[in-house]
JSON list of C-alpha atoms and ligand atoms in Angstrom, two decimals:
[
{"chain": "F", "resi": 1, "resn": "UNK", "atom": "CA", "xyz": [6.37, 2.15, -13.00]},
{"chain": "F", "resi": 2, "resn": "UNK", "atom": "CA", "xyz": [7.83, -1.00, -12.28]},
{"chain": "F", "resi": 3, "resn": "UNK", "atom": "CA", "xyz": [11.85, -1.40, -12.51]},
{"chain": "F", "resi": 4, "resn": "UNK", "atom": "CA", "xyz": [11.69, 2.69, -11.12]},
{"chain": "F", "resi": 5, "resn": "UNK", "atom": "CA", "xyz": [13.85, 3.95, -8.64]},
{"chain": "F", "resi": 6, "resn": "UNK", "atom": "CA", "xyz": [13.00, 8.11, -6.92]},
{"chain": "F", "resi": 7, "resn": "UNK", "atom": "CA", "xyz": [14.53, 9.99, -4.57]},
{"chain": "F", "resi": 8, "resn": "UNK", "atom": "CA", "xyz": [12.09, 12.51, -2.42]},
{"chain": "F", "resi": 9, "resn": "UNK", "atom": "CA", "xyz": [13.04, 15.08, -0.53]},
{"chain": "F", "resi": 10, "resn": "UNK", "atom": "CA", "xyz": [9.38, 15.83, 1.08]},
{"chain": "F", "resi": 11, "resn": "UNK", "atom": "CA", "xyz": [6.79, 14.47, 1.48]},
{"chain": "F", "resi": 12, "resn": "UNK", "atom": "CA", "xyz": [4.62, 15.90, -1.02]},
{"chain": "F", "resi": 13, "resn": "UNK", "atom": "CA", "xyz": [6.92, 14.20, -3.68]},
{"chain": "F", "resi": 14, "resn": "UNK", "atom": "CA", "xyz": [6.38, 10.76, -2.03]},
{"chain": "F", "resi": 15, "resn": "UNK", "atom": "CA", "xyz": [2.83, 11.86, -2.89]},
{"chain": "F", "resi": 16, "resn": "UNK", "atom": "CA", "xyz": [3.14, 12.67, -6.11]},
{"chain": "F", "resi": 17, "resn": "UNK", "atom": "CA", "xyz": [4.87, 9.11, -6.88]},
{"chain": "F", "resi": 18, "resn": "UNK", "atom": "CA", "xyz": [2.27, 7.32, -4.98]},
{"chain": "F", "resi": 19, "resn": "UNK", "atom": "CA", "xyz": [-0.69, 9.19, -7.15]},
{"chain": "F", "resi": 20, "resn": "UNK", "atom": "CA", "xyz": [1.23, 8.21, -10.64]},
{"chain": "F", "resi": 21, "resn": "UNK", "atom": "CA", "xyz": [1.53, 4.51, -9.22]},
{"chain": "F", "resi": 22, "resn": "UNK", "atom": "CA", "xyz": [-2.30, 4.62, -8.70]},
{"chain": "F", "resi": 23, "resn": "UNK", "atom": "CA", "xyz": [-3.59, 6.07, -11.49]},
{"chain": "F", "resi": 24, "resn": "UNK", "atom": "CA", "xyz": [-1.19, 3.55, -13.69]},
{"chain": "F", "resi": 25, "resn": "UNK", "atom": "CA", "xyz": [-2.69, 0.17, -11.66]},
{"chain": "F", "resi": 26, "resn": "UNK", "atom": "CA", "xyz": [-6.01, 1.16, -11.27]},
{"chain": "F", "resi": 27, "resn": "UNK", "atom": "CA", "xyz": [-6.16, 1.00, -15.37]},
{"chain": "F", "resi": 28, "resn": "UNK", "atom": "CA", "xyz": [-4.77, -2.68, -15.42]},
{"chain": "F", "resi": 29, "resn": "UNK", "atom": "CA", "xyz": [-7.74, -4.69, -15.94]},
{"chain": "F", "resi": 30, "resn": "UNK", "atom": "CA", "xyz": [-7.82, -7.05, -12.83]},
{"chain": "F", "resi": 31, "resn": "UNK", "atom": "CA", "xyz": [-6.07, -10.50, -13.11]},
{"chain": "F", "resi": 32, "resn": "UNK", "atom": "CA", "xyz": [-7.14, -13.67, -11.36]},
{"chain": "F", "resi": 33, "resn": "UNK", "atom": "CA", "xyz": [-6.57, -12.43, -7.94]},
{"chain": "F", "resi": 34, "resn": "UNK", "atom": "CA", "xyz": [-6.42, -8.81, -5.91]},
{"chain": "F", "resi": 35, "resn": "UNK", "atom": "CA", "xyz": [-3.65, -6.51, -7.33]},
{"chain": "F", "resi": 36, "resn": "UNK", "atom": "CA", "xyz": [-1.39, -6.68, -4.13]},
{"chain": "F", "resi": 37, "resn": "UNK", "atom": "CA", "xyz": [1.14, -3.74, -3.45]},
{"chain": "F", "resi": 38, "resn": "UNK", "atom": "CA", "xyz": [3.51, -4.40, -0.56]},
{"chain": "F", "resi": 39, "resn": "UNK", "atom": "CA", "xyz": [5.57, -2.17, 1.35]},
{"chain": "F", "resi": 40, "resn": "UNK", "atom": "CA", "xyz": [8.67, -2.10, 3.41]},
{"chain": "F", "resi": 41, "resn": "UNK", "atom": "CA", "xyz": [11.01, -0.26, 5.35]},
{"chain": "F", "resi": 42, "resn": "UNK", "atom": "CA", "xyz": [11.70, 1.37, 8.77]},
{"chain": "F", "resi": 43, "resn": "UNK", "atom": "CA", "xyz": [8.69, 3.00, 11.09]},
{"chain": "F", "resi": 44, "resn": "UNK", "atom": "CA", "xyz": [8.74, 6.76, 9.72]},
{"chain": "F", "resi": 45, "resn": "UNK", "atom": "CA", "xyz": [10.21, 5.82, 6.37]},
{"chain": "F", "resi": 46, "resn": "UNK", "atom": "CA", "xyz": [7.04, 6.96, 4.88]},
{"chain": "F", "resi": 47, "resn": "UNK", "atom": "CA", "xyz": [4.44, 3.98, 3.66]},
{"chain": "F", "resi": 48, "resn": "UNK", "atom": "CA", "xyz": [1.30, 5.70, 5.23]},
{"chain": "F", "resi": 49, "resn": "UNK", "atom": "CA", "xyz": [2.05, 8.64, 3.65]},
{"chain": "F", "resi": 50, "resn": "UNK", "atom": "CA", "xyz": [2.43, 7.01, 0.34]},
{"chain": "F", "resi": 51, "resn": "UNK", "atom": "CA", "xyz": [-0.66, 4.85, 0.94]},
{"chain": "F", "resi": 52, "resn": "UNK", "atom": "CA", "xyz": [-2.87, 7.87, 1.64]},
{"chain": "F", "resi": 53, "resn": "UNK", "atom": "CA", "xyz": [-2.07, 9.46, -1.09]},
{"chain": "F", "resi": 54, "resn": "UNK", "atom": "CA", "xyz": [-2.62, 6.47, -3.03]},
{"chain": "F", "resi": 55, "resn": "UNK", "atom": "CA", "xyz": [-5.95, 5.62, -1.67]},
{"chain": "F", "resi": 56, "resn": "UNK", "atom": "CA", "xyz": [-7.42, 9.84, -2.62]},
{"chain": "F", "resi": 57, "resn": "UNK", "atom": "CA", "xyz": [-5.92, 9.56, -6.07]},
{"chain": "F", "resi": 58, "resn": "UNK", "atom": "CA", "xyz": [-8.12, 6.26, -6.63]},
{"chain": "F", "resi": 59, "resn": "UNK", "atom": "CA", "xyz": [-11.20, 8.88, -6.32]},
{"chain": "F", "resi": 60, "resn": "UNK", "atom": "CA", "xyz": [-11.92, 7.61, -2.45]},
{"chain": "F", "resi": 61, "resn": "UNK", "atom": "CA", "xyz": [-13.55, 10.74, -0.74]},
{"chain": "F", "resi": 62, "resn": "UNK", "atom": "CA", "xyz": [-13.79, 9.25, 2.71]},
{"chain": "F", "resi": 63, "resn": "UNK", "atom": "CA", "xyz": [-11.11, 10.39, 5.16]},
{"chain": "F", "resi": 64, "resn": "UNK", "atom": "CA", "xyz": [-8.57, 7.94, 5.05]},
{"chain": "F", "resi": 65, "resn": "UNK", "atom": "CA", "xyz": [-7.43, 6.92, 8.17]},
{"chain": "F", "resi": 66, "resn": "UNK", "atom": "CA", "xyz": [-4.76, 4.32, 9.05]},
{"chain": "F", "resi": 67, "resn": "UNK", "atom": "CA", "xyz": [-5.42, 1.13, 10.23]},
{"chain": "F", "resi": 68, "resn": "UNK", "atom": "CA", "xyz": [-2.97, 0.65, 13.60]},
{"chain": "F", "resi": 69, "resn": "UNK", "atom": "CA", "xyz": [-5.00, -0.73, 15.31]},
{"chain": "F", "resi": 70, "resn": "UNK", "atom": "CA", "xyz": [-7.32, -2.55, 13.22]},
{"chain": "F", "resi": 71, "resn": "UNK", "atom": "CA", "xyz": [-4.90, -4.18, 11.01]},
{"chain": "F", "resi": 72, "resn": "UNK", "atom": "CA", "xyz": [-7.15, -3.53, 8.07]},
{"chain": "F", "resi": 73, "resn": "UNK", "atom": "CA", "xyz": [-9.10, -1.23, 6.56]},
{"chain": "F", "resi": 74, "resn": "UNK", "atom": "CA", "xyz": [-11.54, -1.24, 3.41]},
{"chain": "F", "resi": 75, "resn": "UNK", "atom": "CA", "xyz": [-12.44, 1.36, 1.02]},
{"chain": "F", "resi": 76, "resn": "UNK", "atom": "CA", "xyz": [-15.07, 1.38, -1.27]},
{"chain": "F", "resi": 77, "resn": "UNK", "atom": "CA", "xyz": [-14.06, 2.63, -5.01]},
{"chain": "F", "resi": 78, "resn": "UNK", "atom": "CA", "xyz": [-16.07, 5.19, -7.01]},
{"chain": "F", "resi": 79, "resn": "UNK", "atom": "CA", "xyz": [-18.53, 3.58, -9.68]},
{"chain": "F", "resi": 80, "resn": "UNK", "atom": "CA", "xyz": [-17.03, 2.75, -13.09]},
{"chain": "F", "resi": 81, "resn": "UNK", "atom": "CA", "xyz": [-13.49, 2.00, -11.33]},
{"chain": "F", "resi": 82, "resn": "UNK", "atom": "CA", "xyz": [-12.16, -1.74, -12.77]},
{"chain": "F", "resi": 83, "resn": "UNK", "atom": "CA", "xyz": [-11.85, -2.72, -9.03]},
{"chain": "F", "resi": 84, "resn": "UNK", "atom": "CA", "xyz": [-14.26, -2.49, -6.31]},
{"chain": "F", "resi": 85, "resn": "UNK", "atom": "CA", "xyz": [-12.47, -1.86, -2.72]},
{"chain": "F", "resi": 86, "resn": "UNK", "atom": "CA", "xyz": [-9.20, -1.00, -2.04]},
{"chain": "F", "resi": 87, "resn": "UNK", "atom": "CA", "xyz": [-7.69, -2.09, 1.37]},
{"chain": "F", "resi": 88, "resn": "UNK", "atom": "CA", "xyz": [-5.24, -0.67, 3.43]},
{"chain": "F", "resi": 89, "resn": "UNK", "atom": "CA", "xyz": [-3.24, -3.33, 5.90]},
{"chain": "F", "resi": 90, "resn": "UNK", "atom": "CA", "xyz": [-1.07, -2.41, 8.19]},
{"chain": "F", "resi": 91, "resn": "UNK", "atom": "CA", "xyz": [1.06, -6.29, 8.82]},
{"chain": "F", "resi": 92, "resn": "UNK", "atom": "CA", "xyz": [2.89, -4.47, 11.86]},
{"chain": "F", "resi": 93, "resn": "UNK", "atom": "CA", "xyz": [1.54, -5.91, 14.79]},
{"chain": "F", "resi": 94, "resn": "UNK", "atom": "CA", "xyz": [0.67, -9.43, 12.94]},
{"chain": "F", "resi": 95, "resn": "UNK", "atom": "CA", "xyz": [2.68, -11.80, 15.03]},
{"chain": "F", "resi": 96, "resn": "UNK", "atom": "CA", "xyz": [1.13, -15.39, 13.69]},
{"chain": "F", "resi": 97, "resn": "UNK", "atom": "CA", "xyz": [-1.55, -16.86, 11.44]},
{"chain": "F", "resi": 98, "resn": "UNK", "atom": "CA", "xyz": [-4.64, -15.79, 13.56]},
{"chain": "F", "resi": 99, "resn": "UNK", "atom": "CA", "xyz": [-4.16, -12.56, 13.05]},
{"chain": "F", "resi": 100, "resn": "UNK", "atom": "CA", "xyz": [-4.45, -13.02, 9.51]},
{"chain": "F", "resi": 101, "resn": "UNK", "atom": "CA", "xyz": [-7.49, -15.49, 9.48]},
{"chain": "F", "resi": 102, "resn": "UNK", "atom": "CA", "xyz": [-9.11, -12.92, 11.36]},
{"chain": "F", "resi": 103, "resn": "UNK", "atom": "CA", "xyz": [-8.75, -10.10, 8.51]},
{"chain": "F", "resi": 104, "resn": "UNK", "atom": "CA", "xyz": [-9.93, -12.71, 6.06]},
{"chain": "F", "resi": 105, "resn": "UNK", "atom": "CA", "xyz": [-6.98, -12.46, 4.08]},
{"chain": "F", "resi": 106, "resn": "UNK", "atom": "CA", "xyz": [-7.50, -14.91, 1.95]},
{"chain": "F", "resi": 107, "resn": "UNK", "atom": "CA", "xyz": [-11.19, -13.94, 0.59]},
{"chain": "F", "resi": 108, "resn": "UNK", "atom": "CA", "xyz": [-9.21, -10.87, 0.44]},
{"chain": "F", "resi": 109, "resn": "UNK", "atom": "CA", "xyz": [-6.55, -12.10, -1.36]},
{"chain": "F", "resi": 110, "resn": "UNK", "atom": "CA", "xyz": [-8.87, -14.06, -4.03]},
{"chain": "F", "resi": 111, "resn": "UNK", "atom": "CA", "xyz": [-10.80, -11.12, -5.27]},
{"chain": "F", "resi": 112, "resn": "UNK", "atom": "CA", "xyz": [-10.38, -9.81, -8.15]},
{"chain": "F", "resi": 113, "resn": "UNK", "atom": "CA", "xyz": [-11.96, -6.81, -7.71]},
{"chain": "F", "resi": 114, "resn": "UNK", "atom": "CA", "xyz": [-9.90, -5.64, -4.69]},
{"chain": "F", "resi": 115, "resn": "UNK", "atom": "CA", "xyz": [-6.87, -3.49, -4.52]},
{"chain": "F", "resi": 116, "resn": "UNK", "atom": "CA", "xyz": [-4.47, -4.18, -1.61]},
{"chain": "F", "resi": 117, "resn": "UNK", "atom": "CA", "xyz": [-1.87, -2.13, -0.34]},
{"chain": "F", "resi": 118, "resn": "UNK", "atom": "CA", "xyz": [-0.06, -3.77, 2.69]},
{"chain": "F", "resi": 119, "resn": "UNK", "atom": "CA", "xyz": [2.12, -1.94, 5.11]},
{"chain": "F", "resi": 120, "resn": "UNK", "atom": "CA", "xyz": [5.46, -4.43, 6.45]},
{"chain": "F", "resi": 121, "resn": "UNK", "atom": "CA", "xyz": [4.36, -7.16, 3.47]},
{"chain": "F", "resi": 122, "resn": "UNK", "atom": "CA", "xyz": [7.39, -9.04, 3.79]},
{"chain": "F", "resi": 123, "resn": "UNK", "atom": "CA", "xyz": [6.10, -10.04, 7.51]},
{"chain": "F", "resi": 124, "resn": "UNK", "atom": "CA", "xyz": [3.44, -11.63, 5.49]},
{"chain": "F", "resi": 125, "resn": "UNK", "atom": "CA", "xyz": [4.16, -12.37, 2.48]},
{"chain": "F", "resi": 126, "resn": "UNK", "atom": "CA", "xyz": [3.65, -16.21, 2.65]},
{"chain": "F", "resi": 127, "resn": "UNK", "atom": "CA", "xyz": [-0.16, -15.19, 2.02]},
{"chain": "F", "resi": 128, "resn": "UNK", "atom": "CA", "xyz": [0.48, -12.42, -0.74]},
{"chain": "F", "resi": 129, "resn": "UNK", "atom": "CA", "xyz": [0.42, -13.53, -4.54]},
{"chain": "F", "resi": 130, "resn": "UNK", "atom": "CA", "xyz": [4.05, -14.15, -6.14]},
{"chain": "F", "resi": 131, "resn": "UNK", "atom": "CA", "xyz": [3.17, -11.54, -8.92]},
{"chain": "F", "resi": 132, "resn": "UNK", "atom": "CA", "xyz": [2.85, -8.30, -6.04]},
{"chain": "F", "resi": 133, "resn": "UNK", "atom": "CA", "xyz": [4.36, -5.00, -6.75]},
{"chain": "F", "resi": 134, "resn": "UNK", "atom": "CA", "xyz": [7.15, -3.97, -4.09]},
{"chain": "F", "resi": 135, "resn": "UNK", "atom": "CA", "xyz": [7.46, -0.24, -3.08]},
{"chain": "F", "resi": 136, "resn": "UNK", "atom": "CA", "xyz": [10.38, -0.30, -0.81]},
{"chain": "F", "resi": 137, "resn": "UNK", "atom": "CA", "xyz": [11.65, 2.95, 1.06]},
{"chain": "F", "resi": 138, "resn": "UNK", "atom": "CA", "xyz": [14.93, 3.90, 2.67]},
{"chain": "F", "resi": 139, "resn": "UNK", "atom": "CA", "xyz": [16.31, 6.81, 4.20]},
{"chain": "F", "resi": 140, "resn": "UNK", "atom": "CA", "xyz": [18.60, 8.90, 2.52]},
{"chain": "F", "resi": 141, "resn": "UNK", "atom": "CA", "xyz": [21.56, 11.26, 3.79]},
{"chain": "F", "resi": 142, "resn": "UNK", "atom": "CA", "xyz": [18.52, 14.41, 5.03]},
{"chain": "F", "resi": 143, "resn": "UNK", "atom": "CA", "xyz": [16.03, 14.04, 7.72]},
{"chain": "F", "resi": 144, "resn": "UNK", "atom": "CA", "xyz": [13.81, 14.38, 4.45]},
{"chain": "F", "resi": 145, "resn": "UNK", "atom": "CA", "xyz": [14.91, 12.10, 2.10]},
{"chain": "F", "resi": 146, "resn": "UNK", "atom": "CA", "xyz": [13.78, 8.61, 0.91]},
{"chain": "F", "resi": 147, "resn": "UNK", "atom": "CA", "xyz": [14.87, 6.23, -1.79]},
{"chain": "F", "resi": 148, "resn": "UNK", "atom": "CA", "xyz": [11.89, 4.48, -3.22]},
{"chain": "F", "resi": 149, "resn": "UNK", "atom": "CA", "xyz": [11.79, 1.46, -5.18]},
{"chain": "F", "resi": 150, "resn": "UNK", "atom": "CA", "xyz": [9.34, 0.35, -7.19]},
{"chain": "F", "resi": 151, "resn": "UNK", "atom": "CA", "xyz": [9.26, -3.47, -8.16]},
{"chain": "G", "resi": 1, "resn": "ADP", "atom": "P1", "xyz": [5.57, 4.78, 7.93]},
{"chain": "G", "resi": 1, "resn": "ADP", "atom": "O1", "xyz": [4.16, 4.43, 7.58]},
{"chain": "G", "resi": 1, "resn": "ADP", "atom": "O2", "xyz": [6.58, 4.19, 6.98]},
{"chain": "G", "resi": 1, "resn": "ADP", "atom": "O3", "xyz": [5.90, 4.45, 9.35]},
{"chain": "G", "resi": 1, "resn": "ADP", "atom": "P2", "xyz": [4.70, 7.55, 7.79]},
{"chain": "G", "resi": 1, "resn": "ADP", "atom": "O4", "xyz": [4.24, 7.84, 6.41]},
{"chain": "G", "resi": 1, "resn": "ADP", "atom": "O5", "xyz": [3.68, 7.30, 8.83]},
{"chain": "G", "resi": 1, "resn": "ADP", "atom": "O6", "xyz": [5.76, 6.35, 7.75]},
{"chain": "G", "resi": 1, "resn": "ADP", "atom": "O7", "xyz": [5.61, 8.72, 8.31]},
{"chain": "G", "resi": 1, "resn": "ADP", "atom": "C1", "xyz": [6.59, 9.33, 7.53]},
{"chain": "G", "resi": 1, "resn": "ADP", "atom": "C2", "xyz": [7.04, 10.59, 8.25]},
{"chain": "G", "resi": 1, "resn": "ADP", "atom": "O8", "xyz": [8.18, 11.14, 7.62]},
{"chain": "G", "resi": 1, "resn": "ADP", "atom": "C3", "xyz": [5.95, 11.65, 8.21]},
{"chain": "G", "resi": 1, "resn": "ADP", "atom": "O9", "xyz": [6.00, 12.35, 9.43]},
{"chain": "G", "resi": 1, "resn": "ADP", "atom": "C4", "xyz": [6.40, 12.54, 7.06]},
{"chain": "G", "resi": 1, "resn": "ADP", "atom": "O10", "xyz": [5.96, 13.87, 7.20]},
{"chain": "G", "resi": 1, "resn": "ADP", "atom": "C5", "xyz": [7.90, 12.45, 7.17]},
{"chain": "G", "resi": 1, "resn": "ADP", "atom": "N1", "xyz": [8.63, 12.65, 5.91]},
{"chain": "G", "resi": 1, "resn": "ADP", "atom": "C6", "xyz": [9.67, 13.49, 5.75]},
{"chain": "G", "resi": 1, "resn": "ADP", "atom": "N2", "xyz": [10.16, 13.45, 4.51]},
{"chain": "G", "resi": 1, "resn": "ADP", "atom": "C7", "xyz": [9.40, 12.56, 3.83]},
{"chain": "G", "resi": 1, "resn": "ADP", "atom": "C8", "xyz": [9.43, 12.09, 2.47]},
{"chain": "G", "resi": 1, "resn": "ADP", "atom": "N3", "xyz": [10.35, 12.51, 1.58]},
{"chain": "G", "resi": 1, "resn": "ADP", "atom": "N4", "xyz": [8.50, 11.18, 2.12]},
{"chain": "G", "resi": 1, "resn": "ADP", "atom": "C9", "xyz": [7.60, 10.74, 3.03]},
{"chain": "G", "resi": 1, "resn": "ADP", "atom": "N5", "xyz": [7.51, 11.14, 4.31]},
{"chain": "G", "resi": 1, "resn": "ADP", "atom": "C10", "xyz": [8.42, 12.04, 4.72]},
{"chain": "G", "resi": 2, "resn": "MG", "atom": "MG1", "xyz": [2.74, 3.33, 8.66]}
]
C-alpha cells in the first residue's frame, strides 16, 4: 500500500485502511530489524484510531488501550504470526533521549520479530530505521475528513 493516498470521511474507513495495511505487512517476512510504521499529524487527526484498528486486525484479542501515559505499549501476537509483539508508542510527550532509553528503543528497534507502530515518529525519528513506512494524516474540508498517506 505504499505510494497510496485515501480520503475518509469516518472513522470506520480510517479503520478499514488501517486493517488492509496490517494484514499486507504482517505477511512480509521480517527483515533485519522491527518493521517500523510511523505516524504524523495534528492531536485528533486520527493515529490511535488507525493504530487500534491495526493492532485487532493482527489477531491481538487483548483490549487495546493507548499508551499516554506510558509511552509504550507491547502486544503479544497470536502463534504462527511471522512477528512476535507488536508495539504501540505514543513519541508525544518524549522531550529528550532518556525518555527513549527508558522504553528500550533500541532492543526494540533491533528485533526482528517486533512490529512497531509509533505515534508523532518524526519527533523521533533519529532512532527509527531509514526503510519505515509513513502514514501521515491531515484534515480535510469536514469535521470528518482525513487525507491519509501512505509512504
Ligand atoms: P490522534 O491519535 O491522531 O490524536 P485519535 O484517533 O485519538 O487521533 O482521534 C481521532 C478523533 O477524530 C476520534 O474522536 C475520531 O472519532 C474522530 N474522527 C472523525 N472522523 C475521523 C476519520 N475520518 N478518521 C479517523 N478519526 C476520525
Ligand atoms: Mg493519539
Amino acid at each position: 500500500m505504499k505510494g497510496r493516498h485515501f480520503e475518509t470521511n469516518k472513522p470506520k474507513d480510517t479503520a478499514k485502511i488501517a486493517t488492509s495495511l496490517a494484514k499486507d505487512l504482517v505477511n512480509k517476512a521480517p527483515g533485519s530489524k522491527a518493521l517500523v510504521v510511523g505516524f504524523t499529524g495534528e492531536l485528533g487527526a486520527g493515529k490511535t484510531t488507525f493504530i487500534k484498528s491495526f493492532i485487532r486486525a493482527l489477531g491481538v484479542k487483548k483490549k487495546i488501550t493507548s499508551p499516554t501515559f506510558l509511552i509504550s505499549r507491547r502486544f503479544n501476537l497470536p502463534r504462527g504470526s511471522m512477528y512476535k509483539n507488536v508495539f504501540h508508542i505514543d513519541a508525544y510527550r518524549i522531550s529528550n533521549n532518556s525518555g527513549l532509553s527508558e522504553i528500550g528503543i533500541e532492543n526494540i528497534i533491533n528485533n526482528q520479530g517486533n512490529m512497531v507502530l509509533v505515534e508523532w515518529a518524526d519527533r523521533m525519528k533519529h532512532v527509527l530505521p531509514k526503510d519505515m513506512i509513513w502514514v501521515k494524516f491531515k484534515h480535510g474540508k469536514g469535521e470528518s475528513q482525513r487525507h491519509i498517506t501512505i509512504s
